[in-house]
PDB file of C-alpha atoms in Angstrom:
ATOM      1  CA  UNK A  16    -128.293  84.196 167.087  1.00  0.00           C
ATOM      2  CA  UNK A  17    -128.594  84.536 163.433  1.00  0.00           C
ATOM      3  CA  UNK A  18    -127.370  82.307 160.376  1.00  0.00           C
ATOM      4  CA  UNK A  19    -123.441  82.404 160.220  1.00  0.00           C
ATOM      5  CA  UNK A  20    -120.969  79.800 159.918  1.00  0.00           C
ATOM      6  CA  UNK A  21    -123.879  77.335 159.837  1.00  0.00           C
ATOM      7  CA  UNK A  22    -127.164  78.244 158.049  1.00  0.00           C
ATOM      8  CA  UNK A  23    -129.286  75.258 159.446  1.00  0.00           C
ATOM      9  CA  UNK A  24    -128.739  72.591 161.883  1.00  0.00           C
ATOM     10  CA  UNK A  25    -130.577  69.413 163.084  1.00  0.00           C
ATOM     11  CA  UNK A  26    -129.677  66.074 164.916  1.00  0.00           C
ATOM     12  CA  UNK A  27    -130.637  62.460 165.152  1.00  0.00           C
ATOM     13  CA  UNK A  28    -130.548  61.375 168.800  1.00  0.00           C
ATOM     14  CA  UNK A  29    -128.970  57.888 169.418  1.00  0.00           C
ATOM     15  CA  UNK A  30    -129.349  55.361 172.066  1.00  0.00           C
ATOM     16  CA  UNK A  31    -125.610  54.847 171.974  1.00  0.00           C
ATOM     17  CA  UNK A  32    -122.642  56.199 169.977  1.00  0.00           C
ATOM     18  CA  UNK A  33    -122.257  55.172 166.475  1.00  0.00           C
ATOM     19  CA  UNK A  34    -118.931  55.332 164.489  1.00  0.00           C
ATOM     20  CA  UNK A  35    -118.419  57.952 161.715  1.00  0.00           C
ATOM     21  CA  UNK A  36    -117.484  54.972 159.442  1.00  0.00           C
ATOM     22  CA  UNK A  37    -120.963  53.260 159.869  1.00  0.00           C
ATOM     23  CA  UNK A  38    -122.595  56.646 159.209  1.00  0.00           C
ATOM     24  CA  UNK A  39    -120.410  57.357 156.270  1.00  0.00           C
ATOM     25  CA  UNK A  40    -121.004  53.726 154.714  1.00  0.00           C
ATOM     26  CA  UNK A  41    -124.714  54.097 155.292  1.00  0.00           C
ATOM     27  CA  UNK A  42    -125.026  57.243 153.463  1.00  0.00           C
ATOM     28  CA  UNK A  43    -122.615  56.518 150.499  1.00  0.00           C
ATOM     29  CA  UNK A  44    -125.146  54.622 148.305  1.00  0.00           C
ATOM     30  CA  UNK A  45    -127.544  57.819 148.325  1.00  0.00           C
ATOM     31  CA  UNK A  46    -125.189  60.798 148.363  1.00  0.00           C
ATOM     32  CA  UNK A  47    -121.873  61.973 146.958  1.00  0.00           C
ATOM     33  CA  UNK A  48    -119.751  61.881 150.032  1.00  0.00           C
ATOM     34  CA  UNK A  49    -116.275  63.148 150.936  1.00  0.00           C
ATOM     35  CA  UNK A  50    -113.630  61.551 152.921  1.00  0.00           C
ATOM     36  CA  UNK A  51    -113.803  61.245 156.720  1.00  0.00           C
ATOM     37  CA  UNK A  52    -111.949  63.843 158.715  1.00  0.00           C
ATOM     38  CA  UNK A  53    -110.539  62.755 162.133  1.00  0.00           C
ATOM     39  CA  UNK A  54    -108.669  66.039 163.049  1.00  0.00           C
ATOM     40  CA  UNK A  55    -111.209  67.557 165.526  1.00  0.00           C
ATOM     41  CA  UNK A  56    -110.580  66.887 169.226  1.00  0.00           C
ATOM     42  CA  UNK A  57    -112.973  69.411 170.436  1.00  0.00           C
ATOM     43  CA  UNK A  58    -116.401  67.534 170.038  1.00  0.00           C
ATOM     44  CA  UNK A  59    -118.351  70.817 170.692  1.00  0.00           C
ATOM     45  CA  UNK A  60    -116.989  72.298 167.519  1.00  0.00           C
ATOM     46  CA  UNK A  61    -117.138  69.112 165.445  1.00  0.00           C
ATOM     47  CA  UNK A  62    -116.514  65.221 165.967  1.00  0.00           C
ATOM     48  CA  UNK A  63    -115.212  63.063 163.297  1.00  0.00           C
ATOM     49  CA  UNK A  64    -116.991  64.183 160.275  1.00  0.00           C
ATOM     50  CA  UNK A  65    -117.567  64.377 156.434  1.00  0.00           C
ATOM     51  CA  UNK A  66    -119.069  66.717 153.958  1.00  0.00           C
ATOM     52  CA  UNK A  67    -121.973  66.094 151.414  1.00  0.00           C
ATOM     53  CA  UNK A  68    -122.185  68.576 148.620  1.00  0.00           C
ATOM     54  CA  UNK A  69    -125.060  70.715 148.467  1.00  0.00           C
ATOM     55  CA  UNK A  70    -124.436  73.609 146.140  1.00  0.00           C
ATOM     56  CA  UNK A  71    -120.659  73.272 145.276  1.00  0.00           C
ATOM     57  CA  UNK A  72    -120.801  76.253 142.956  1.00  0.00           C
ATOM     58  CA  UNK A  73    -121.194  78.516 145.965  1.00  0.00           C
ATOM     59  CA  UNK A  74    -119.335  76.368 148.445  1.00  0.00           C
ATOM     60  CA  UNK A  75    -122.346  74.720 149.796  1.00  0.00           C
ATOM     61  CA  UNK A  76    -121.900  71.725 151.820  1.00  0.00           C
ATOM     62  CA  UNK A  77    -123.727  69.699 154.473  1.00  0.00           C
ATOM     63  CA  UNK A  78    -121.360  68.623 157.371  1.00  0.00           C
ATOM     64  CA  UNK A  79    -122.248  65.484 159.250  1.00  0.00           C
ATOM     65  CA  UNK A  80    -120.395  64.532 162.528  1.00  0.00           C
ATOM     66  CA  UNK A  81    -120.821  62.025 165.260  1.00  0.00           C
ATOM     67  CA  UNK A  82    -120.835  63.182 168.864  1.00  0.00           C
ATOM     68  CA  UNK A  83    -120.522  60.486 171.629  1.00  0.00           C
ATOM     69  CA  UNK A  84    -122.311  62.338 174.299  1.00  0.00           C
ATOM     70  CA  UNK A  85    -125.931  63.567 175.027  1.00  0.00           C
ATOM     71  CA  UNK A  86    -127.101  66.811 173.442  1.00  0.00           C
ATOM     72  CA  UNK A  87    -125.758  69.651 175.804  1.00  0.00           C
ATOM     73  CA  UNK A  88    -129.142  71.400 176.372  1.00  0.00           C
ATOM     74  CA  UNK A  89    -127.598  74.015 178.693  1.00  0.00           C
ATOM     75  CA  UNK A  90    -125.102  75.194 176.070  1.00  0.00           C
ATOM     76  CA  UNK A  91    -122.314  75.955 178.445  1.00  0.00           C
ATOM     77  CA  UNK A  92    -121.452  78.988 180.615  1.00  0.00           C
ATOM     78  CA  UNK A  93    -118.753  81.580 180.266  1.00  0.00           C
ATOM     79  CA  UNK A  94    -117.082  80.639 183.540  1.00  0.00           C
ATOM     80  CA  UNK A  95    -117.882  76.999 184.135  1.00  0.00           C
ATOM     81  CA  UNK A  96    -117.671  75.573 180.543  1.00  0.00           C
ATOM     82  CA  UNK A  97    -116.311  78.385 178.387  1.00  0.00           C
ATOM     83  CA  UNK A  98    -115.468  76.124 175.427  1.00  0.00           C
ATOM     84  CA  UNK A  99    -119.005  74.725 175.061  1.00  0.00           C
ATOM     85  CA  UNK A 100    -120.422  78.273 175.466  1.00  0.00           C
ATOM     86  CA  UNK A 101    -118.023  79.507 172.718  1.00  0.00           C
ATOM     87  CA  UNK A 102    -119.034  76.785 170.452  1.00  0.00           C
ATOM     88  CA  UNK A 103    -122.596  77.608 171.061  1.00  0.00           C
ATOM     89  CA  UNK A 104    -122.243  81.175 170.491  1.00  0.00           C
ATOM     90  CA  UNK A 105    -120.608  80.395 167.155  1.00  0.00           C
ATOM     91  CA  UNK A 106    -123.614  78.487 166.014  1.00  0.00           C
ATOM     92  CA  UNK A 107    -122.115  75.055 166.269  1.00  0.00           C
ATOM     93  CA  UNK A 108    -125.374  73.570 167.324  1.00  0.00           C
ATOM     94  CA  UNK A 109    -127.305  75.309 164.611  1.00  0.00           C
ATOM     95  CA  UNK A 110    -127.934  78.967 164.164  1.00  0.00           C
ATOM     96  CA  UNK A 111    -131.136  79.033 166.294  1.00  0.00           C
ATOM     97  CA  UNK A 112    -130.333  76.408 169.086  1.00  0.00           C
ATOM     98  CA  UNK A 113    -130.784  78.340 172.356  1.00  0.00           C
ATOM     99  CA  UNK A 114    -130.409  76.796 175.861  1.00  0.00           C
ATOM    100  CA  UNK A 115    -133.197  74.750 177.018  1.00  0.00           C
ATOM    101  CA  UNK A 116    -134.251  73.911 173.167  1.00  0.00           C
ATOM    102  CA  UNK A 117    -134.447  70.037 173.795  1.00  0.00           C
ATOM    103  CA  UNK A 118    -136.352  70.406 177.133  1.00  0.00           C
ATOM    104  CA  UNK A 119    -138.883  72.833 175.581  1.00  0.00           C
ATOM    105  CA  UNK A 120    -139.369  70.342 172.746  1.00  0.00           C
ATOM    106  CA  UNK A 121    -139.915  67.578 175.175  1.00  0.00           C
ATOM    107  CA  UNK A 122    -142.441  69.532 177.318  1.00  0.00           C
ATOM    108  CA  UNK A 123    -144.262  71.004 174.027  1.00  0.00           C
ATOM    109  CA  UNK A 124    -144.432  67.644 172.169  1.00  0.00           C
ATOM    110  CA  UNK A 125    -148.371  67.502 172.855  1.00  0.00           C
ATOM    111  CA  UNK A 126    -149.302  68.284 169.280  1.00  0.00           C
ATOM    112  CA  UNK A 127    -147.397  65.778 166.932  1.00  0.00           C
ATOM    113  CA  UNK A 128    -145.041  63.490 168.980  1.00  0.00           C
ATOM    114  CA  UNK A 129    -145.868  63.087 172.738  1.00  0.00           C
ATOM    115  CA  UNK A 130    -143.695  59.951 172.865  1.00  0.00           C
ATOM    116  CA  UNK A 131    -140.535  62.198 172.288  1.00  0.00           C
ATOM    117  CA  UNK A 132    -140.066  62.518 176.041  1.00  0.00           C
ATOM    118  CA  UNK A 133    -139.078  58.893 176.247  1.00  0.00           C
ATOM    119  CA  UNK A 134    -136.901  59.062 173.111  1.00  0.00           C
ATOM    120  CA  UNK A 135    -135.069  62.096 174.440  1.00  0.00           C
ATOM    121  CA  UNK A 136    -134.462  60.456 178.002  1.00  0.00           C
ATOM    122  CA  UNK A 137    -132.838  57.488 176.321  1.00  0.00           C
ATOM    123  CA  UNK A 138    -130.447  59.177 174.090  1.00  0.00           C
ATOM    124  CA  UNK A 139    -126.717  59.040 174.878  1.00  0.00           C
ATOM    125  CA  UNK A 140    -125.190  60.473 171.752  1.00  0.00           C
ATOM    126  CA  UNK A 141    -126.263  62.295 168.465  1.00  0.00           C
ATOM    127  CA  UNK A 142    -125.422  62.849 164.772  1.00  0.00           C
ATOM    128  CA  UNK A 143    -125.185  66.464 163.957  1.00  0.00           C
ATOM    129  CA  UNK A 144    -126.144  67.616 160.500  1.00  0.00           C
ATOM    130  CA  UNK A 145    -125.351  71.353 159.397  1.00  0.00           C
ATOM    131  CA  UNK A 146    -125.254  73.311 156.327  1.00  0.00           C
ATOM    132  CA  UNK A 147    -122.599  75.977 155.420  1.00  0.00           C
ATOM    133  CA  UNK A 148    -121.212  78.211 152.524  1.00  0.00           C
ATOM    134  CA  UNK A 149    -118.109  79.314 154.234  1.00  0.00           C
ATOM    135  CA  UNK A 150    -116.322  76.151 155.369  1.00  0.00           C
ATOM    136  CA  UNK A 151    -112.744  75.440 154.229  1.00  0.00           C
ATOM    137  CA  UNK A 152    -109.302  77.141 154.063  1.00  0.00           C
ATOM    138  CA  UNK A 153    -109.878  78.599 150.626  1.00  0.00           C
ATOM    139  CA  UNK A 154    -113.010  80.508 151.411  1.00  0.00           C
ATOM    140  CA  UNK A 155    -112.190  84.444 151.732  1.00  0.00           C
ATOM    141  CA  UNK A 156    -113.147  86.678 154.484  1.00  0.00           C
ATOM    142  CA  UNK A 157    -115.442  88.444 152.186  1.00  0.00           C
ATOM    143  CA  UNK A 158    -117.619  85.296 151.127  1.00  0.00           C
ATOM    144  CA  UNK A 159    -121.270  85.817 151.742  1.00  0.00           C
ATOM    145  CA  UNK A 160    -122.791  83.778 154.537  1.00  0.00           C
ATOM    146  CA  UNK A 161    -125.924  83.521 152.370  1.00  0.00           C
ATOM    147  CA  UNK A 162    -124.931  83.129 148.649  1.00  0.00           C
ATOM    148  CA  UNK A 163    -126.871  84.338 145.510  1.00  0.00           C
ATOM    149  CA  UNK A 164    -129.871  82.201 145.040  1.00  0.00           C
ATOM    150  CA  UNK A 165    -130.074  81.105 148.629  1.00  0.00           C
ATOM    151  CA  UNK A 166    -132.912  78.764 149.303  1.00  0.00           C
ATOM    152  CA  UNK A 167    -133.638  77.916 152.947  1.00  0.00           C
ATOM    153  CA  UNK A 168    -136.259  75.429 152.144  1.00  0.00           C
ATOM    154  CA  UNK A 169    -133.763  73.476 149.828  1.00  0.00           C
ATOM    155  CA  UNK A 170    -131.401  73.145 152.818  1.00  0.00           C
ATOM    156  CA  UNK A 171    -133.976  71.846 155.125  1.00  0.00           C
ATOM    157  CA  UNK A 172    -135.282  69.186 152.471  1.00  0.00           C
ATOM    158  CA  UNK A 173    -131.562  68.143 152.084  1.00  0.00           C
ATOM    159  CA  UNK A 174    -131.018  67.807 155.752  1.00  0.00           C
ATOM    160  CA  UNK A 175    -134.326  65.759 156.092  1.00  0.00           C
ATOM    161  CA  UNK A 176    -133.335  63.373 153.351  1.00  0.00           C
ATOM    162  CA  UNK A 177    -130.102  62.741 155.465  1.00  0.00           C
ATOM    163  CA  UNK A 178    -132.096  62.348 158.674  1.00  0.00           C
ATOM    164  CA  UNK A 179    -134.677  60.040 157.063  1.00  0.00           C
ATOM    165  CA  UNK A 180    -131.866  57.680 155.724  1.00  0.00           C
ATOM    166  CA  UNK A 181    -130.338  57.480 159.200  1.00  0.00           C
ATOM    167  CA  UNK A 182    -133.608  57.034 161.168  1.00  0.00           C
ATOM    168  CA  UNK A 183    -134.692  54.230 158.860  1.00  0.00           C
ATOM    169  CA  UNK A 184    -131.459  52.117 158.951  1.00  0.00           C
ATOM    170  CA  UNK A 185    -129.666  52.937 162.139  1.00  0.00           C
ATOM    171  CA  UNK A 186    -130.943  50.545 164.957  1.00  0.00           C
ATOM    172  CA  UNK A 187    -129.503  53.207 167.520  1.00  0.00           C
ATOM    173  CA  UNK A 188    -131.386  56.044 165.944  1.00  0.00           C
ATOM    174  CA  UNK A 189    -134.130  57.097 168.533  1.00  0.00           C
ATOM    175  CA  UNK A 190    -135.731  60.248 166.945  1.00  0.00           C
ATOM    176  CA  UNK A 191    -135.207  63.349 164.939  1.00  0.00           C
ATOM    177  CA  UNK A 192    -134.489  66.538 166.703  1.00  0.00           C
ATOM    178  CA  UNK A 193    -134.602  70.020 165.430  1.00  0.00           C
ATOM    179  CA  UNK A 194    -133.124  72.499 167.847  1.00  0.00           C
ATOM    180  CA  UNK A 195    -134.080  75.673 165.845  1.00  0.00           C
ATOM    181  CA  UNK A 196    -137.792  74.487 165.694  1.00  0.00           C
ATOM    182  CA  UNK A 197    -137.812  72.934 169.000  1.00  0.00           C
ATOM    183  CA  UNK A 198    -139.446  69.711 167.847  1.00  0.00           C
ATOM    184  CA  UNK A 199    -139.076  65.966 167.935  1.00  0.00           C
ATOM    185  CA  UNK A 200    -140.230  63.397 165.475  1.00  0.00           C
ATOM    186  CA  UNK A 201    -140.077  59.740 165.283  1.00  0.00           C
ATOM    187  CA  UNK A 202    -138.480  57.860 162.475  1.00  0.00           C
ATOM    188  CA  UNK A 203    -141.897  56.825 160.976  1.00  0.00           C
ATOM    189  CA  UNK A 204    -142.979  60.440 160.855  1.00  0.00           C
ATOM    190  CA  UNK A 205    -140.045  61.511 159.109  1.00  0.00           C
ATOM    191  CA  UNK A 206    -140.179  58.566 156.618  1.00  0.00           C
ATOM    192  CA  UNK A 207    -143.817  59.400 155.851  1.00  0.00           C
ATOM    193  CA  UNK A 208    -142.954  63.117 155.292  1.00  0.00           C
ATOM    194  CA  UNK A 209    -140.057  62.231 152.992  1.00  0.00           C
ATOM    195  CA  UNK A 210    -141.995  59.630 150.932  1.00  0.00           C
ATOM    196  CA  UNK A 211    -144.481  62.484 150.495  1.00  0.00           C
ATOM    197  CA  UNK A 212    -141.571  64.726 149.112  1.00  0.00           C
ATOM    198  CA  UNK A 213    -140.359  61.973 146.886  1.00  0.00           C
ATOM    199  CA  UNK A 214    -143.988  61.721 145.429  1.00  0.00           C
ATOM    200  CA  UNK A 215    -143.619  65.641 144.633  1.00  0.00           C
ATOM    201  CA  UNK A 216    -145.400  66.918 147.567  1.00  0.00           C
ATOM    202  CA  UNK A 217    -144.016  69.498 150.225  1.00  0.00           C
ATOM    203  CA  UNK A 218    -142.888  68.819 153.628  1.00  0.00           C
ATOM    204  CA  UNK A 219    -145.070  69.977 156.255  1.00  0.00           C
ATOM    205  CA  UNK A 220    -144.166  72.858 158.575  1.00  0.00           C
ATOM    206  CA  UNK A 221    -144.227  70.657 161.612  1.00  0.00           C
ATOM    207  CA  UNK A 222    -141.282  68.844 160.397  1.00  0.00           C
ATOM    208  CA  UNK A 223    -139.000  71.902 161.269  1.00  0.00           C
ATOM    209  CA  UNK A 224    -141.241  73.908 163.584  1.00  0.00           C
ATOM    210  CA  UNK A 225    -143.463  73.326 166.708  1.00  0.00           C
ATOM    211  CA  UNK A 226    -146.765  74.832 167.929  1.00  0.00           C
ATOM    212  CA  UNK A 227    -146.649  75.251 171.582  1.00  0.00           C
ATOM    213  CA  UNK A 228    -149.014  76.472 174.429  1.00  0.00           C
ATOM    214  CA  UNK A 229    -148.519  78.172 177.727  1.00  0.00           C
ATOM    215  CA  UNK A 230    -150.399  79.686 180.722  1.00  0.00           C
ATOM    216  CA  UNK A 231    -149.576  83.261 181.101  1.00  0.00           C
ATOM    217  CA  UNK A 232    -149.059  84.818 184.509  1.00  0.00           C
ATOM    218  CA  UNK A 233    -151.163  87.916 183.744  1.00  0.00           C
ATOM    219  CA  UNK A 234    -154.314  86.549 185.115  1.00  0.00           C
ATOM    220  CA  UNK A 235    -156.332  83.442 185.432  1.00  0.00           C
ATOM    221  CA  UNK A 236    -157.409  81.921 182.154  1.00  0.00           C
ATOM    222  CA  UNK A 237    -154.828  83.592 179.805  1.00  0.00           C
ATOM    223  CA  UNK A 238    -153.171  81.469 177.450  1.00  0.00           C
ATOM    224  CA  UNK A 239    -150.331  81.782 174.831  1.00  0.00           C
ATOM    225  CA  UNK A 240    -150.045  79.692 171.629  1.00  0.00           C
ATOM    226  CA  UNK A 241    -147.003  80.316 169.460  1.00  0.00           C
ATOM    227  CA  UNK A 242    -144.982  78.660 166.705  1.00  0.00           C
ATOM    228  CA  UNK A 243    -141.105  78.299 166.768  1.00  0.00           C
ATOM    229  CA  UNK A 244    -138.874  77.605 163.965  1.00  0.00           C
ATOM    230  CA  UNK A 245    -140.123  79.668 161.135  1.00  0.00           C
ATOM    231  CA  UNK A 246    -136.918  81.631 161.321  1.00  0.00           C
ATOM    232  CA  UNK A 247    -135.171  78.803 159.788  1.00  0.00           C
ATOM    233  CA  UNK A 248    -137.049  79.911 156.505  1.00  0.00           C
ATOM    234  CA  UNK A 249    -136.180  83.541 157.193  1.00  0.00           C
ATOM    235  CA  UNK A 250    -139.746  84.571 158.330  1.00  0.00           C
ATOM    236  CA  UNK A 251    -141.132  85.476 161.721  1.00  0.00           C
ATOM    237  CA  UNK A 252    -142.875  83.054 164.006  1.00  0.00           C
ATOM    238  CA  UNK A 253    -146.375  83.653 165.217  1.00  0.00           C
ATOM    239  CA  UNK A 254    -148.131  83.845 168.740  1.00  0.00           C
ATOM    240  CA  UNK A 255    -151.569  84.365 169.953  1.00  0.00           C
ATOM    241  CA  UNK A 256    -152.599  85.702 173.080  1.00  0.00           C
ATOM    242  CA  UNK A 257    -156.345  84.507 174.292  1.00  0.00           C
ATOM    243  CA  UNK A 258    -158.469  83.600 177.065  1.00  0.00           C
ATOM    244  CA  UNK A 259    -159.163  79.971 177.785  1.00  0.00           C
ATOM    245  CA  UNK A 260    -162.434  78.872 176.154  1.00  0.00           C
ATOM    246  CA  UNK A 261    -162.282  81.565 173.415  1.00  0.00           C
ATOM    247  CA  UNK A 262    -161.490  78.856 170.759  1.00  0.00           C
ATOM    248  CA  UNK A 263    -160.370  75.239 170.494  1.00  0.00           C
ATOM    249  CA  UNK A 264    -156.604  74.785 170.847  1.00  0.00           C
ATOM    250  CA  UNK A 265    -156.475  72.485 167.736  1.00  0.00           C
ATOM    251  CA  UNK A 266    -158.376  74.973 165.572  1.00  0.00           C
ATOM    252  CA  UNK A 267    -155.893  77.793 166.813  1.00  0.00           C
ATOM    253  CA  UNK A 268    -152.829  75.737 165.959  1.00  0.00           C
ATOM    254  CA  UNK A 269    -154.382  75.220 162.435  1.00  0.00           C
ATOM    255  CA  UNK A 270    -154.722  78.981 162.277  1.00  0.00           C
ATOM    256  CA  UNK A 271    -151.244  79.712 163.106  1.00  0.00           C
ATOM    257  CA  UNK A 272    -150.062  77.124 160.618  1.00  0.00           C
ATOM    258  CA  UNK A 273    -151.942  78.881 157.911  1.00  0.00           C
ATOM    259  CA  UNK A 274    -150.575  82.183 158.819  1.00  0.00           C
ATOM    260  CA  UNK A 275    -147.050  80.730 158.732  1.00  0.00           C
ATOM    261  CA  UNK A 276    -147.710  79.615 155.346  1.00  0.00           C
ATOM    262  CA  UNK A 277    -149.140  82.904 154.274  1.00  0.00           C
ATOM    263  CA  UNK A 278    -146.122  85.003 155.599  1.00  0.00           C
ATOM    264  CA  UNK A 279    -143.690  82.678 153.717  1.00  0.00           C
ATOM    265  CA  UNK A 280    -144.714  84.828 150.681  1.00  0.00           C
ATOM    266  CA  UNK A 281    -145.907  88.143 152.369  1.00  0.00           C
ATOM    267  CA  UNK A 282    -144.095  90.600 154.481  1.00  0.00           C
ATOM    268  CA  UNK A 283    -145.293  92.486 157.350  1.00  0.00           C
ATOM    269  CA  UNK A 284    -143.476  95.685 158.264  1.00  0.00           C
ATOM    270  CA  UNK A 285    -143.077  97.057 162.010  1.00  0.00           C
ATOM    271  CA  UNK A 286    -145.875  99.147 162.829  1.00  0.00           C
ATOM    272  CA  UNK A 287    -148.323  97.441 160.305  1.00  0.00           C
ATOM    273  CA  UNK A 288    -151.443  95.736 161.612  1.00  0.00           C
ATOM    274  CA  UNK A 289    -153.165  92.880 159.723  1.00  0.00           C
ATOM    275  CA  UNK A 290    -156.433  91.395 160.405  1.00  0.00           C
ATOM    276  CA  UNK A 291    -157.407  87.779 159.502  1.00  0.00           C
ATOM    277  CA  UNK A 292    -160.510  85.512 160.212  1.00  0.00           C
ATOM    278  CA  UNK A 293    -159.710  82.795 162.828  1.00  0.00           C
ATOM    279  CA  UNK A 294    -161.332  79.751 164.265  1.00  0.00           C
ATOM    280  CA  UNK A 295    -165.267  80.416 164.633  1.00  0.00           C
ATOM    281  CA  UNK A 296    -165.055  83.316 162.165  1.00  0.00           C
ATOM    282  CA  UNK A 297    -163.547  85.515 164.867  1.00  0.00           C
ATOM    283  CA  UNK A 298    -161.212  88.415 163.639  1.00  0.00           C
ATOM    284  CA  UNK A 299    -157.791  88.446 164.987  1.00  0.00           C
ATOM    285  CA  UNK A 300    -155.413  91.367 164.648  1.00  0.00           C
ATOM    286  CA  UNK A 301    -151.564  90.951 164.276  1.00  0.00           C
ATOM    287  CA  UNK A 302    -148.552  93.054 164.733  1.00  0.00           C
ATOM    288  CA  UNK A 303    -144.950  92.321 164.080  1.00  0.00           C
ATOM    289  CA  UNK A 304    -142.679  92.433 167.319  1.00  0.00           C
ATOM    290  CA  UNK A 305    -138.739  92.148 167.702  1.00  0.00           C
ATOM    291  CA  UNK A 306    -139.264  89.545 170.440  1.00  0.00           C
ATOM    292  CA  UNK A 307    -141.997  86.896 171.574  1.00  0.00           C
ATOM    293  CA  UNK A 308    -143.347  86.383 174.989  1.00  0.00           C
ATOM    294  CA  UNK A 309    -141.740  82.803 175.336  1.00  0.00           C
ATOM    295  CA  UNK A 310    -138.261  81.679 174.917  1.00  0.00           C
ATOM    296  CA  UNK A 311    -136.375  81.606 172.639  1.00  0.00           C
ATOM    297  CA  UNK A 312    -135.900  85.150 171.642  1.00  0.00           C
ATOM    298  CA  UNK A 313    -137.057  85.855 167.935  1.00  0.00           C
ATOM    299  CA  UNK A 314    -139.089  87.978 165.924  1.00  0.00           C
ATOM    300  CA  UNK A 315    -142.872  87.043 166.115  1.00  0.00           C
ATOM    301  CA  UNK A 316    -146.289  88.351 164.813  1.00  0.00           C
ATOM    302  CA  UNK A 317    -148.512  88.677 167.791  1.00  0.00           C
ATOM    303  CA  UNK A 318    -152.202  88.103 167.340  1.00  0.00           C
ATOM    304  CA  UNK A 319    -155.107  88.950 169.607  1.00  0.00           C
ATOM    305  CA  UNK A 320    -158.839  88.725 169.125  1.00  0.00           C
ATOM    306  CA  UNK A 321    -160.536  91.809 168.239  1.00  0.00           C
ATOM    307  CA  UNK A 322    -164.054  90.361 168.464  1.00  0.00           C
ATOM    308  CA  UNK A 323    -167.030  90.131 166.045  1.00  0.00           C
ATOM    309  CA  UNK A 324    -166.813  89.146 162.500  1.00  0.00           C
ATOM    310  CA  UNK A 325    -163.960  90.344 160.255  1.00  0.00           C
ATOM    311  CA  UNK A 326    -166.453  92.262 158.069  1.00  0.00           C
ATOM    312  CA  UNK A 327    -167.691  94.196 161.061  1.00  0.00           C
ATOM    313  CA  UNK A 328    -164.224  95.769 161.910  1.00  0.00           C
ATOM    314  CA  UNK A 329    -163.684  99.338 160.847  1.00  0.00           C
ATOM    315  CA  UNK A 330    -161.148  99.571 158.073  1.00  0.00           C
ATOM    316  CA  UNK A 331    -159.291 102.079 159.941  1.00  0.00           C
ATOM    317  CA  UNK A 332    -158.262  99.437 162.602  1.00  0.00           C
ATOM    318  CA  UNK A 333    -155.917  97.922 159.874  1.00  0.00           C
ATOM    319  CA  UNK A 334    -153.235  98.976 157.707  1.00  0.00           C
ATOM    320  CA  UNK A 335    -152.871  95.816 155.775  1.00  0.00           C
ATOM    321  CA  UNK A 336    -155.758  93.452 155.105  1.00  0.00           C
ATOM    322  CA  UNK A 337    -154.827  90.007 153.867  1.00  0.00           C
ATOM    323  CA  UNK A 338    -158.320  88.666 153.777  1.00  0.00           C
ATOM    324  CA  UNK A 339    -159.620  85.584 155.152  1.00  0.00           C
ATOM    325  CA  UNK A 340    -157.311  82.663 156.194  1.00  0.00           C
ATOM    326  CA  UNK A 341    -159.117  79.431 156.686  1.00  0.00           C
ATOM    327  CA  UNK A 342    -158.399  77.408 159.767  1.00  0.00           C
TER     328      UNK A 342
END
């Protein structure tokens, strides 16, 4: 599921439903907000809502709506819940929200927010925050989904500023949830991240993407560590296949984060291989794949240990050398 009607989407999980009027009033002091729209009766497509300008010169807006029920993690079924399934297929829960995203976020919260399980279990409603450039009756059929000068990071920063405000001032706000990155974060974590941005810093990747680890069925001791969520920034995720004990998980997680940062600015074409020095000075070779090993389906760079120091690997084994990426 690619970017379409909506180009990004996040949520704030709530302990109970909150009126759109309260949300509107809370955000008014910080943002230039449009009037509330009450016309939608099909919650999956949109509850009571309002717009916040993002890039009005290209019809860019943030749509904020309040949903008075829990996050629909199953995303519907063509036979049993066709309306919800249709809304999901249209990207109404974010362009990269695949079934089971909240469950996976809960189970894979070991790195940054292990308390997320309790917050997710308590939630009974949510605020949905999405960006779009093709909302409204005046937009033509030929309007581009991604306008000229499109900036995915600008979108994410805008969404995070809204989430930070809600998490700081809504007593009912339990946590931040990014379905495309399958990650949860506390209000305190988001506040600290947003304060860093206001001081001129960059938001950390773990604000909108997760690092996960799985046991693989191929044989005893084989593990998979991957990132999920980099597609929000229009680049591949990364996954590493390795034997238990080959490296420390925390070091490997840092390695994958550094790779993610590197490939924000460097492309890798199908069929190319790349070698990088990973934890312990071990050489890893990566190759682009159309799909990863673990859900959700997405493009990934798959990394495997080649063995030995990077300087000892024959040049013929790599088509593209990116040098050493520190852990």
